[in-house]
Short mmCIF file of N, CA and C in Angstrom, two decimals:
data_model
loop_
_atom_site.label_atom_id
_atom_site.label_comp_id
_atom_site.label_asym_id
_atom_site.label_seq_id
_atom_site.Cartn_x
_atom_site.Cartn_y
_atom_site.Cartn_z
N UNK A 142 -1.88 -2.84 -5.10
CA UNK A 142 -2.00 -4.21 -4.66
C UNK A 142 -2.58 -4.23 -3.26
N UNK A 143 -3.63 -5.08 -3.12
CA UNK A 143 -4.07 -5.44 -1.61
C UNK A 143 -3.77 -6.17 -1.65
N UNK A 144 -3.33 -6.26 0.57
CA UNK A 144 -2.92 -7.76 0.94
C UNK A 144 -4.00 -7.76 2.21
N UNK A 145 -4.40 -8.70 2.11
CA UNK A 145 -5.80 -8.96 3.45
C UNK A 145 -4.94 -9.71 4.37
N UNK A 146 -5.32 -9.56 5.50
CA UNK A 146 -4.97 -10.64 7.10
C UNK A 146 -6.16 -10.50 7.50
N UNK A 147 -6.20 -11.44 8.72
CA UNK A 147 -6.69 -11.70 9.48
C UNK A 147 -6.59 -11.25 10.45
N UNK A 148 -7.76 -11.10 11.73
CA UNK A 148 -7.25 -10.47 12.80
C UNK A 148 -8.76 -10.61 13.83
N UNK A 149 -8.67 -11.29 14.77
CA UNK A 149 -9.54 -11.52 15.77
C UNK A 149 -10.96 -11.39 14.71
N UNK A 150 -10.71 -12.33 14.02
CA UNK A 150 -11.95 -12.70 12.91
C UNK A 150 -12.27 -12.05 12.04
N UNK A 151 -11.84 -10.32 12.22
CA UNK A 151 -11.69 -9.26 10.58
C UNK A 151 -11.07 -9.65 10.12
N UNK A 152 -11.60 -9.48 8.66
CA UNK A 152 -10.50 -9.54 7.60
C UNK A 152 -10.17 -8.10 7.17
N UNK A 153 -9.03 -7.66 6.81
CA UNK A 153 -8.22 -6.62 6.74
C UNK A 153 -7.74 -6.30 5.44
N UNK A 154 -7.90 -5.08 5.04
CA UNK A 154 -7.02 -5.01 3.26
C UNK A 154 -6.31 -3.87 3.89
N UNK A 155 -4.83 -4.06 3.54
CA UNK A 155 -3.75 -2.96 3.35
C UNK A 155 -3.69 -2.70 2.36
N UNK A 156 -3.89 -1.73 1.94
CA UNK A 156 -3.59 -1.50 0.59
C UNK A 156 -2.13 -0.64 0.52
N UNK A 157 -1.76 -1.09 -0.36
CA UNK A 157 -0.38 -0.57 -0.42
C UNK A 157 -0.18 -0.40 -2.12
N UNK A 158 0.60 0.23 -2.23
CA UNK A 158 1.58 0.63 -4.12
C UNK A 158 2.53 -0.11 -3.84
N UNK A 159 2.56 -1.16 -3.59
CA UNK A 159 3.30 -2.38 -3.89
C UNK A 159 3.89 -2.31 -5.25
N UNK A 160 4.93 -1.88 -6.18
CA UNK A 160 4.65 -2.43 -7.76
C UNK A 160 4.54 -1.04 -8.57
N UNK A 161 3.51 0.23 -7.60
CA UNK A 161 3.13 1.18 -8.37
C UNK A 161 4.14 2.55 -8.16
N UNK A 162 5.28 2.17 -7.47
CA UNK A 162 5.96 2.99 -7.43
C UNK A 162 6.79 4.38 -8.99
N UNK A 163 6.47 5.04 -9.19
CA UNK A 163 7.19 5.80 -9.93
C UNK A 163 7.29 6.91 -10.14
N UNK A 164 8.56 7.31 -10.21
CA UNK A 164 9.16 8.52 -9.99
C UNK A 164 8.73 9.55 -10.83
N UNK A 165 7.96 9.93 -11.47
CA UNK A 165 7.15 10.67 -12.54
C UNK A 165 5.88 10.81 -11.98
N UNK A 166 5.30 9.66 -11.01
CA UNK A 166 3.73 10.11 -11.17
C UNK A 166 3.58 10.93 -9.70
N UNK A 167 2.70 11.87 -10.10
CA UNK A 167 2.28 12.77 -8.93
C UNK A 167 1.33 12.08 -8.06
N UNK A 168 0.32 11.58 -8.59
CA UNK A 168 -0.83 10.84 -7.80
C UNK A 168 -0.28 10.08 -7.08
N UNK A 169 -0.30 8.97 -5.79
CA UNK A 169 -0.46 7.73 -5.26
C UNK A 169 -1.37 7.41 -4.95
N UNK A 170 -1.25 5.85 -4.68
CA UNK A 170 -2.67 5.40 -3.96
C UNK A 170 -3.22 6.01 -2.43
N UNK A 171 -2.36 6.27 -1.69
CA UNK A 171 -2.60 6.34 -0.50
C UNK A 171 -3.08 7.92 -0.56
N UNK A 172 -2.42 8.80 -1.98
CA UNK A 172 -3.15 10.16 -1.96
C UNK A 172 -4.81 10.11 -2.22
N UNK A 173 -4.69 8.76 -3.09
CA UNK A 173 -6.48 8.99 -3.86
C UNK A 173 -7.44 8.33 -2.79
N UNK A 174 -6.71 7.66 -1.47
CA UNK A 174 -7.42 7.44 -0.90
C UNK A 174 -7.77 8.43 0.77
N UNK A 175 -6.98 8.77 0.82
CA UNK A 175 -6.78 10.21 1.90
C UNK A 175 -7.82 11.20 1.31
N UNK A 176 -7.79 11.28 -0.19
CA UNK A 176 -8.71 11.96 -0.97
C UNK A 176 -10.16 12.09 -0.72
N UNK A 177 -10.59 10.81 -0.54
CA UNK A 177 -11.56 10.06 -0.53
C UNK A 177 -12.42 10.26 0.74
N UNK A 178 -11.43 9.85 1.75
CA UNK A 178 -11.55 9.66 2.94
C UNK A 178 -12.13 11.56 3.32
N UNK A 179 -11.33 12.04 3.05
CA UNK A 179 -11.86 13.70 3.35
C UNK A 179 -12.77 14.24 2.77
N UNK A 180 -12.77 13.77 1.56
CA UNK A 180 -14.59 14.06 0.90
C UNK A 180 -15.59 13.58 1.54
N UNK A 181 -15.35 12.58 2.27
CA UNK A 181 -16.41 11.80 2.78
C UNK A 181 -16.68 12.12 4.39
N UNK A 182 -15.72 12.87 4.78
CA UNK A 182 -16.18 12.96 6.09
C UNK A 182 -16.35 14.26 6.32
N UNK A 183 -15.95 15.02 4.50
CA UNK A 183 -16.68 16.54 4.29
C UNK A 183 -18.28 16.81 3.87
N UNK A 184 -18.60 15.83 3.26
CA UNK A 184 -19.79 15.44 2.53
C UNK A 184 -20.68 14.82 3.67
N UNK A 185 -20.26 13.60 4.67
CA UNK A 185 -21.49 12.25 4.80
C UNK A 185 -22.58 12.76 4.09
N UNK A 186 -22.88 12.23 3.37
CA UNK A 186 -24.08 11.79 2.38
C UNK A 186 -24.22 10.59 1.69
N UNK A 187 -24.17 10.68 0.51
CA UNK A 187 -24.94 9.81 -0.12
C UNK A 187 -23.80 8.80 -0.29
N UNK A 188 -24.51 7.22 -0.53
CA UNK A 188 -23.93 5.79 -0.18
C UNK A 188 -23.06 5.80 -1.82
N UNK A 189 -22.02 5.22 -1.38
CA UNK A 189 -20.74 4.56 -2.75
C UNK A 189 -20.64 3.13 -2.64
N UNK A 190 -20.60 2.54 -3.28
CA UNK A 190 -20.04 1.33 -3.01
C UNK A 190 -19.83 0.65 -4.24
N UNK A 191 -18.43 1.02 -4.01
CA UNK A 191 -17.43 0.84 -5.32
C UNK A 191 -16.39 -0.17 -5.60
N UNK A 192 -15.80 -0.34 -4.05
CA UNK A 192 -14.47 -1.15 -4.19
C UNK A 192 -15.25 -1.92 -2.66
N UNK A 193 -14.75 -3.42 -2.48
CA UNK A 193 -14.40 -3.72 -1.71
C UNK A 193 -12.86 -4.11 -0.85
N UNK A 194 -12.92 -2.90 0.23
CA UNK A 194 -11.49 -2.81 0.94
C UNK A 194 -12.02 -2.29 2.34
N UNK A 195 -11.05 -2.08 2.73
CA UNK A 195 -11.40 -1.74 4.64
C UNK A 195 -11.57 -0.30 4.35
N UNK A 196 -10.63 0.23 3.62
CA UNK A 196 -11.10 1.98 3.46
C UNK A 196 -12.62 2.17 2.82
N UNK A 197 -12.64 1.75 1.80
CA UNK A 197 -13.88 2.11 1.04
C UNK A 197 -15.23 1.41 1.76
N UNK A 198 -15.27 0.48 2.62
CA UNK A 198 -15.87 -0.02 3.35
C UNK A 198 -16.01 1.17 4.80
N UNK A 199 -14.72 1.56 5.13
CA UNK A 199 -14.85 2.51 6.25
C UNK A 199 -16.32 3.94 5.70
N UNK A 200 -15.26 4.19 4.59
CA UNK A 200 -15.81 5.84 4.11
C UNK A 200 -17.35 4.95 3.35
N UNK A 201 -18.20 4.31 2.95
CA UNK A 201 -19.67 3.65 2.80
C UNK A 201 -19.95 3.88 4.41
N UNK A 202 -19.69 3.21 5.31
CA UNK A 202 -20.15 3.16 6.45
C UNK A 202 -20.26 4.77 6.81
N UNK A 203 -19.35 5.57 6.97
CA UNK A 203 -19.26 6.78 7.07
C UNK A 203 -20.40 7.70 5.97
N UNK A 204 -20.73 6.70 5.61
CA UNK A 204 -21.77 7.46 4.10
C UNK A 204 -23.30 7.48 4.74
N UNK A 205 -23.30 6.55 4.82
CA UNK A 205 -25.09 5.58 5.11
C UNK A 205 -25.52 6.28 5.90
N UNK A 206 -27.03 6.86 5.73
CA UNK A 206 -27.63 7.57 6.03
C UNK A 206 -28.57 7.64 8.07
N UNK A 207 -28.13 6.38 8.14
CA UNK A 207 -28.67 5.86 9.36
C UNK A 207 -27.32 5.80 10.56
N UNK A 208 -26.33 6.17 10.14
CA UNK A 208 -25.22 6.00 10.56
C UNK A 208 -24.81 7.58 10.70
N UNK A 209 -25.38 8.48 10.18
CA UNK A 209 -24.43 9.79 9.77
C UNK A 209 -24.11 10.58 10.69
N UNK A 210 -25.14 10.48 11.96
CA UNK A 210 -24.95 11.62 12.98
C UNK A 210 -24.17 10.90 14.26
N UNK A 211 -23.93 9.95 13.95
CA UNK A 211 -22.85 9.11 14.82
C UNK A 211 -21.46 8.97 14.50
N UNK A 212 -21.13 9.20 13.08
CA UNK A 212 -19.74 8.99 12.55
C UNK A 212 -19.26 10.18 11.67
N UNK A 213 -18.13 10.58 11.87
CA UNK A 213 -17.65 11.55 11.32
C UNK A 213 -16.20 11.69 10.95
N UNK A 214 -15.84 10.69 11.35
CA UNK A 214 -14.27 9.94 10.79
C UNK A 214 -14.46 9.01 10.23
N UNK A 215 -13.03 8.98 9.79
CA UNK A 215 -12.22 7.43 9.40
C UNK A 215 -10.57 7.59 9.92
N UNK A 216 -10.26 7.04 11.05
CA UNK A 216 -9.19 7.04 11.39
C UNK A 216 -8.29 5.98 10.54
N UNK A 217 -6.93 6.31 10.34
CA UNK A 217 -6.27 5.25 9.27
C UNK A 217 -5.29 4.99 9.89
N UNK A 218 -4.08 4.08 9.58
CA UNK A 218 -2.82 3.93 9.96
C UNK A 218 -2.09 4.36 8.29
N UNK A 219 -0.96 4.66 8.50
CA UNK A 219 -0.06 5.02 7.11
C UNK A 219 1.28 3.90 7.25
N UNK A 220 1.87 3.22 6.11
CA UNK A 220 3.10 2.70 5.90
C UNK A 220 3.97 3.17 4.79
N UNK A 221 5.45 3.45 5.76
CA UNK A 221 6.35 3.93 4.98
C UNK A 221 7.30 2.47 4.14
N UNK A 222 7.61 2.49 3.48
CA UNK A 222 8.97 1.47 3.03
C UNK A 222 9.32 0.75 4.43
N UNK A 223 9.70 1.25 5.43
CA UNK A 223 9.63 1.19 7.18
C UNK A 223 9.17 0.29 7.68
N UNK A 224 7.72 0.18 7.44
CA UNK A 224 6.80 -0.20 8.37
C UNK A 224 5.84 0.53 8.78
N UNK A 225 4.76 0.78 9.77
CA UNK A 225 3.73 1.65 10.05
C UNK A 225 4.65 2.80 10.81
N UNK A 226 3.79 4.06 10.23
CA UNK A 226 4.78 5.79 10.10
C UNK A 226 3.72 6.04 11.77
N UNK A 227 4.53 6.30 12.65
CA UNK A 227 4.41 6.82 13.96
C UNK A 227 5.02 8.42 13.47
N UNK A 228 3.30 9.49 13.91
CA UNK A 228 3.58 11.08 14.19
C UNK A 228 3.97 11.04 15.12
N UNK A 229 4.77 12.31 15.51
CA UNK A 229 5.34 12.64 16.80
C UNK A 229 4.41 14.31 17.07
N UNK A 230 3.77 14.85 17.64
CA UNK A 230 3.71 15.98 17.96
C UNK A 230 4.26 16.61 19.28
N UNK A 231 4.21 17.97 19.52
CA UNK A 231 3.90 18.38 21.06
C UNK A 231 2.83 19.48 21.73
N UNK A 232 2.45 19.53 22.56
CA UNK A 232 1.21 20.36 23.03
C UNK A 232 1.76 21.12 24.55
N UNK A 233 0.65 21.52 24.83
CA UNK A 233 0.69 21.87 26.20
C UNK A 233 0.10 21.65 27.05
N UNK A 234 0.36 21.19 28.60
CA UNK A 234 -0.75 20.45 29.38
C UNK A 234 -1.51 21.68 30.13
N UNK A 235 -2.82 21.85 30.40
CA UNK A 235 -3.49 22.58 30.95
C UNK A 235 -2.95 22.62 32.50
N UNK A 236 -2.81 24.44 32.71
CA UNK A 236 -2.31 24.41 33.80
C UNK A 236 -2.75 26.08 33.94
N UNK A 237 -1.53 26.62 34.88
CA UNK A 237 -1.63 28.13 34.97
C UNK A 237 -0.69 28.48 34.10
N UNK A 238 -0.71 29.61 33.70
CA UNK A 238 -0.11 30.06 32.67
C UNK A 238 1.23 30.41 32.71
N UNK A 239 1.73 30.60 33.91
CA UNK A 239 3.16 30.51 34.62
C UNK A 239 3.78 28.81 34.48
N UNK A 240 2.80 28.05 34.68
CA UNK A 240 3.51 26.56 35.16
C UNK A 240 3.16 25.55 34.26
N UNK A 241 2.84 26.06 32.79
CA UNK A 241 2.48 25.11 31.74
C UNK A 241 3.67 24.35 31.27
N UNK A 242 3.59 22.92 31.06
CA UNK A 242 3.90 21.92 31.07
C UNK A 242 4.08 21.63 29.29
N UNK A 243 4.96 20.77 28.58
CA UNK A 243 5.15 20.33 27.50
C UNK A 243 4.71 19.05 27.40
N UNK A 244 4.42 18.52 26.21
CA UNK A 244 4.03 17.28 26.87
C UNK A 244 3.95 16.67 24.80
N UNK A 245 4.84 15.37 24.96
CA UNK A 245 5.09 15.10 23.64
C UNK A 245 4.07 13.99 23.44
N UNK A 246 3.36 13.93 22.23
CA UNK A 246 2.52 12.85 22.12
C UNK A 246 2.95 11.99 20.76
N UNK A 247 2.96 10.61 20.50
CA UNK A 247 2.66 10.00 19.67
C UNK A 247 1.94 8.83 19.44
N UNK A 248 1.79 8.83 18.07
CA UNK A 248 0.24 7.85 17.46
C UNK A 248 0.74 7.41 16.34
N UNK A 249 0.19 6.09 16.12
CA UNK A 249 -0.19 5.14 14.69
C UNK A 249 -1.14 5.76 13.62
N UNK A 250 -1.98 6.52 14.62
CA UNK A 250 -3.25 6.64 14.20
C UNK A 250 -3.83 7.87 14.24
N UNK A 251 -4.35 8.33 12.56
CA UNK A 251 -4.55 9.71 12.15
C UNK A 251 -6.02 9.58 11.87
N UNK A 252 -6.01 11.17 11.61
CA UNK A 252 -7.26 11.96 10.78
C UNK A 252 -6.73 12.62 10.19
N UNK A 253 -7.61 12.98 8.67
CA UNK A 253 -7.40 13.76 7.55
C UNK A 253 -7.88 15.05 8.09
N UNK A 254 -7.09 15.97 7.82
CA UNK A 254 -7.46 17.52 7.97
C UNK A 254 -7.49 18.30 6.87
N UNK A 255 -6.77 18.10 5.77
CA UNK A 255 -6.73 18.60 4.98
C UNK A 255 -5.71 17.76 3.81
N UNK A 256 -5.65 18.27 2.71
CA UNK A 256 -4.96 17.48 1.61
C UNK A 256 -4.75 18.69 0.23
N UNK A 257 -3.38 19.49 0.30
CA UNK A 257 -2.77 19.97 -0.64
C UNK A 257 -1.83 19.52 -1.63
N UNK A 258 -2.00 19.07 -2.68
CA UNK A 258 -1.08 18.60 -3.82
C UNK A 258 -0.92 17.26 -3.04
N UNK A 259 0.53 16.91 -2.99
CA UNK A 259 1.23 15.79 -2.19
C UNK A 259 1.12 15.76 -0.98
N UNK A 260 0.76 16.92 -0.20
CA UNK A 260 0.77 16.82 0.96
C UNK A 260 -0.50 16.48 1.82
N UNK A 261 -0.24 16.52 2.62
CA UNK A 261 -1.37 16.00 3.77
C UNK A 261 -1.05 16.87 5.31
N UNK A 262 -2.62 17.32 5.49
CA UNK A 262 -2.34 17.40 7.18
C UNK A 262 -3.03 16.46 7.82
N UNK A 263 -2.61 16.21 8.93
CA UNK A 263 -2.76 15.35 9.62
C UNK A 263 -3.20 15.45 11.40
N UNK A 264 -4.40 14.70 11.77
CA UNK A 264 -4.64 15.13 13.40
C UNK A 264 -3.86 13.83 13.93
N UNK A 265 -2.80 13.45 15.18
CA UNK A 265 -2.50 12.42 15.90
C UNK A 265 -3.80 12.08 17.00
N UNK A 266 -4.47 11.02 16.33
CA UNK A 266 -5.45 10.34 17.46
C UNK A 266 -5.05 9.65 18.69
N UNK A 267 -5.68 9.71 19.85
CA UNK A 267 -4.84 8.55 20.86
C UNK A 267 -5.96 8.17 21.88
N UNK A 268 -5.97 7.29 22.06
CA UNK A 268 -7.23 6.47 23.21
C UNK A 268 -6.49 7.36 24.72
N UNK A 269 -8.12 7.71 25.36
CA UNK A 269 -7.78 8.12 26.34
C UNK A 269 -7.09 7.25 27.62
N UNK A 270 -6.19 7.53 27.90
CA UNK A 270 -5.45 7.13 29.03
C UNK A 270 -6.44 6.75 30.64
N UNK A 271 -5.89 5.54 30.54
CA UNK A 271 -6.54 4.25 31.79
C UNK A 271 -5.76 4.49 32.74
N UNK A 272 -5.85 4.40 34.11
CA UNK A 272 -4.59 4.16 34.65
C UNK A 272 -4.02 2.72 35.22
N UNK A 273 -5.04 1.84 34.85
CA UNK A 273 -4.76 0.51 35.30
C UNK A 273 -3.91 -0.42 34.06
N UNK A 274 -3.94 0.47 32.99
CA UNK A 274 -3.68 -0.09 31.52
C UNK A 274 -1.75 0.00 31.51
N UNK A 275 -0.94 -1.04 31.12
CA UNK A 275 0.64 -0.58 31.27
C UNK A 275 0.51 0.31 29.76
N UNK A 276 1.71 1.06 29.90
CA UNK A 276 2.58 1.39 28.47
C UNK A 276 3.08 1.16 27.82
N UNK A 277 3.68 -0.11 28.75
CA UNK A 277 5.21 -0.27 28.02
C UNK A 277 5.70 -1.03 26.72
N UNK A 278 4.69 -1.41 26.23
CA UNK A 278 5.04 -1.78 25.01
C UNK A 278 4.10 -0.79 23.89
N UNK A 279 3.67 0.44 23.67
CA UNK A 279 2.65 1.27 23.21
C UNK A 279 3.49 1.68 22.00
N UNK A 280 4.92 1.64 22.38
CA UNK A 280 5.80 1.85 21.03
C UNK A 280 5.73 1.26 19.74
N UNK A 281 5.54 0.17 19.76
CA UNK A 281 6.40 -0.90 18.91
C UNK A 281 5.44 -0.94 17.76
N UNK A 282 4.19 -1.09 17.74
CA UNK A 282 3.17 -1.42 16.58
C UNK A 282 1.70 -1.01 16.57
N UNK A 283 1.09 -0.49 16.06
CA UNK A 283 -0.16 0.03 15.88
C UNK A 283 -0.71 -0.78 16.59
N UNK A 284 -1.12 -1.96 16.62
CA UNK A 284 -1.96 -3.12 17.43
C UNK A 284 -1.72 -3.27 18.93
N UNK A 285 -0.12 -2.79 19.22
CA UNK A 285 -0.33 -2.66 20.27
C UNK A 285 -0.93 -1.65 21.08
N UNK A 286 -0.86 -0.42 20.30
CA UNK A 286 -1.67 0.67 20.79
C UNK A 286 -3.15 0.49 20.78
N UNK A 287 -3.92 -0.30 19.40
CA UNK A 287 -4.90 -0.42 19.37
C UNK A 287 -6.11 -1.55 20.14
N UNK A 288 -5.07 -2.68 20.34
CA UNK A 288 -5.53 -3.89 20.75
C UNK A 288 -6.62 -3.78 22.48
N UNK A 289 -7.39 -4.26 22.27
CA UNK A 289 -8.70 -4.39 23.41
C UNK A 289 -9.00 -2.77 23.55
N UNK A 290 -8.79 -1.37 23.10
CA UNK A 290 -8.58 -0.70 23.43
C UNK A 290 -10.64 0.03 23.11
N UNK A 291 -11.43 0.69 23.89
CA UNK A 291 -12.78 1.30 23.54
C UNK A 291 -12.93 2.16 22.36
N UNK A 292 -13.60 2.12 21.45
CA UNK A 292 -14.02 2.44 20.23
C UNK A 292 -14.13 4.31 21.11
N UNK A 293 -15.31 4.24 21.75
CA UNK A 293 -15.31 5.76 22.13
C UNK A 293 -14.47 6.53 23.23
N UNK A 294 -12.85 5.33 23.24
CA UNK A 294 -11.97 6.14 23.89
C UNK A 294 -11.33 6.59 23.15
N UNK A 295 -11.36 6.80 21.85
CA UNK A 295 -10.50 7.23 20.88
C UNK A 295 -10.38 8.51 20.87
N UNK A 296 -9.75 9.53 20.69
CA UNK A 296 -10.07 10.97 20.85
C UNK A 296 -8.89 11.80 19.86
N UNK A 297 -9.17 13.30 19.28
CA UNK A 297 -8.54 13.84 18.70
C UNK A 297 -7.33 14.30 19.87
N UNK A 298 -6.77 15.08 19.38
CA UNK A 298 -5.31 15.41 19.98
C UNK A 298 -5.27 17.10 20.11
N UNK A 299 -5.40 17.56 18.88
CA UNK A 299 -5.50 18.78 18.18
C UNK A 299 -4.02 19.47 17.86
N UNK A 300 -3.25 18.06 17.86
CA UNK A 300 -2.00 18.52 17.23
C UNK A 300 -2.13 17.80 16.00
N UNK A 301 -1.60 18.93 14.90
CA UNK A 301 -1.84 18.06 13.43
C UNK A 301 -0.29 18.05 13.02
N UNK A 302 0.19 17.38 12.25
CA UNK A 302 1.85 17.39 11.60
C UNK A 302 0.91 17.10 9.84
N UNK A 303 2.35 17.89 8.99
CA UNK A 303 2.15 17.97 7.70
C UNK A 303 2.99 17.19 7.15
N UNK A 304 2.69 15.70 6.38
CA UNK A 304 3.52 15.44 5.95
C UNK A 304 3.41 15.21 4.24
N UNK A 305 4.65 14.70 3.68
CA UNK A 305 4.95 14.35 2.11
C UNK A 305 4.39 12.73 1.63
N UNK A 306 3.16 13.43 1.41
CA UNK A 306 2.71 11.68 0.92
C UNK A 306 3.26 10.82 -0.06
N UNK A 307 4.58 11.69 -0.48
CA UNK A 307 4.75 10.66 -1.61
C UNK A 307 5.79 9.54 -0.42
N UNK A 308 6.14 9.70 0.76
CA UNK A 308 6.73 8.85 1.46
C UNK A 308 5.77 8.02 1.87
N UNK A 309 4.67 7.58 1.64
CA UNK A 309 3.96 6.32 2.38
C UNK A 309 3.42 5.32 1.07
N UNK A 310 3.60 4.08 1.41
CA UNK A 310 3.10 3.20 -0.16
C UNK A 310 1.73 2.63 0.75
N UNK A 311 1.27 2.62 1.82
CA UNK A 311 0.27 1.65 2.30
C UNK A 311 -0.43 2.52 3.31
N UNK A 312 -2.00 2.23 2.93
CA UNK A 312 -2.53 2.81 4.30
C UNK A 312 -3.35 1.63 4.67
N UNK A 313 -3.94 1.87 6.18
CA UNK A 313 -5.30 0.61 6.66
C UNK A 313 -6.05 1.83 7.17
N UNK A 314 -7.64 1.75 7.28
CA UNK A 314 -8.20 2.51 7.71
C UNK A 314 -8.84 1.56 8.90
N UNK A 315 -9.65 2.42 9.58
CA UNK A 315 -10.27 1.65 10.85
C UNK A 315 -11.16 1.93 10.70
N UNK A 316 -12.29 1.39 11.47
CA UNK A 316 -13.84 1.63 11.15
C UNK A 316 -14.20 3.19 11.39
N UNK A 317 -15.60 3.43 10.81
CA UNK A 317 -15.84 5.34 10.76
C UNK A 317 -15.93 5.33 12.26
N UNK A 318 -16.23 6.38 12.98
CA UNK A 318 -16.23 6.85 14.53
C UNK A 318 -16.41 7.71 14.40
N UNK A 319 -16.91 8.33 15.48
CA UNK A 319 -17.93 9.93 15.95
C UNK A 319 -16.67 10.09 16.90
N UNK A 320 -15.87 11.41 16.92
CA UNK A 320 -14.89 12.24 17.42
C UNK A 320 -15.43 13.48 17.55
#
């Protein structure tokens, strides 16, 4: 089932397994579309245009031949039963090798790395850090992380987490982007 909103004049499809829940089937939607999404940003090539939705609209854009050496993602958001699924990773901050630093990151907002059976790996994306920009509400909802935020401040992380896709019924993708 898609549900479209609105949003500073996009229109939006979540797609979610609303309905398609069951305990027998191996596939989900959000697997066949993670699926999709990684063929396509394994492939860019040749144009699909199959479904109209924000994903399949993302991964076409990500297709088109005039577009290809500029885009090489599709960043998505995932929803659990929850609400939108926030990764948690941790890294290390560049330093000397005596005085390296921990440093925990989290995001709304992924890349496909890979896709085994049910599972999924996953990169945590995050807009590079402003210093005039507050934080303090960066928790609460994807939009707030995402909202006014630069298309080419977006950046990989290079921390990936593995998770069990059969825990998410809904994904949104965001437009393709060069990372």
């Amino acid at each position: 089932m898609y549900k479209e909103y609105k949003d500073y004049g996009h229109n939006h499809v979540v797609e979610s397994c609303e309905g398609q829940h069951d305990g027998d089937k191996k596939d989900s939607c959000v697997k066949e579309v993670l699926e999709a999404i990684l063929k396509a940003q394994k492939k860019v090539s040749k144009m699909h245009r199959e479904w109209k939705s924000s994903c399949n609209e993302s991964i076409n854009e990500l297709l088109e031949r005039h577009k290809r050496l500029k885009k090489n993602t599709i960043p998505f958001i995932l929803y659990s039963g929850c609400g939108p699924f926030k990764g948690t990773g941790v890294t290390t901050l560049p330093g000397s090798p005596k005085k390296k630093k921990f440093v925990c990151v989290s995001s709304f907002i992924f890349r496909i790395k890979k896709l085994d059976d049910n599972c999924a790996v996953l990169e945590l994306l995050v807009f590079k850090p402003r210093k005039s920009k507050s934080n303090a509400h960066k928790d609460c909802y994807p939009c707030s992380l995402i909202d006014l935020e630069f298309v080419e401040d977006l950046m990989k992380t290079g921390i990936c987490i593995k998770v069990d896709l059969s825990s998410f019924c809904g994904i949104t993708c965001l437009p393709a982007v060069y990372l």
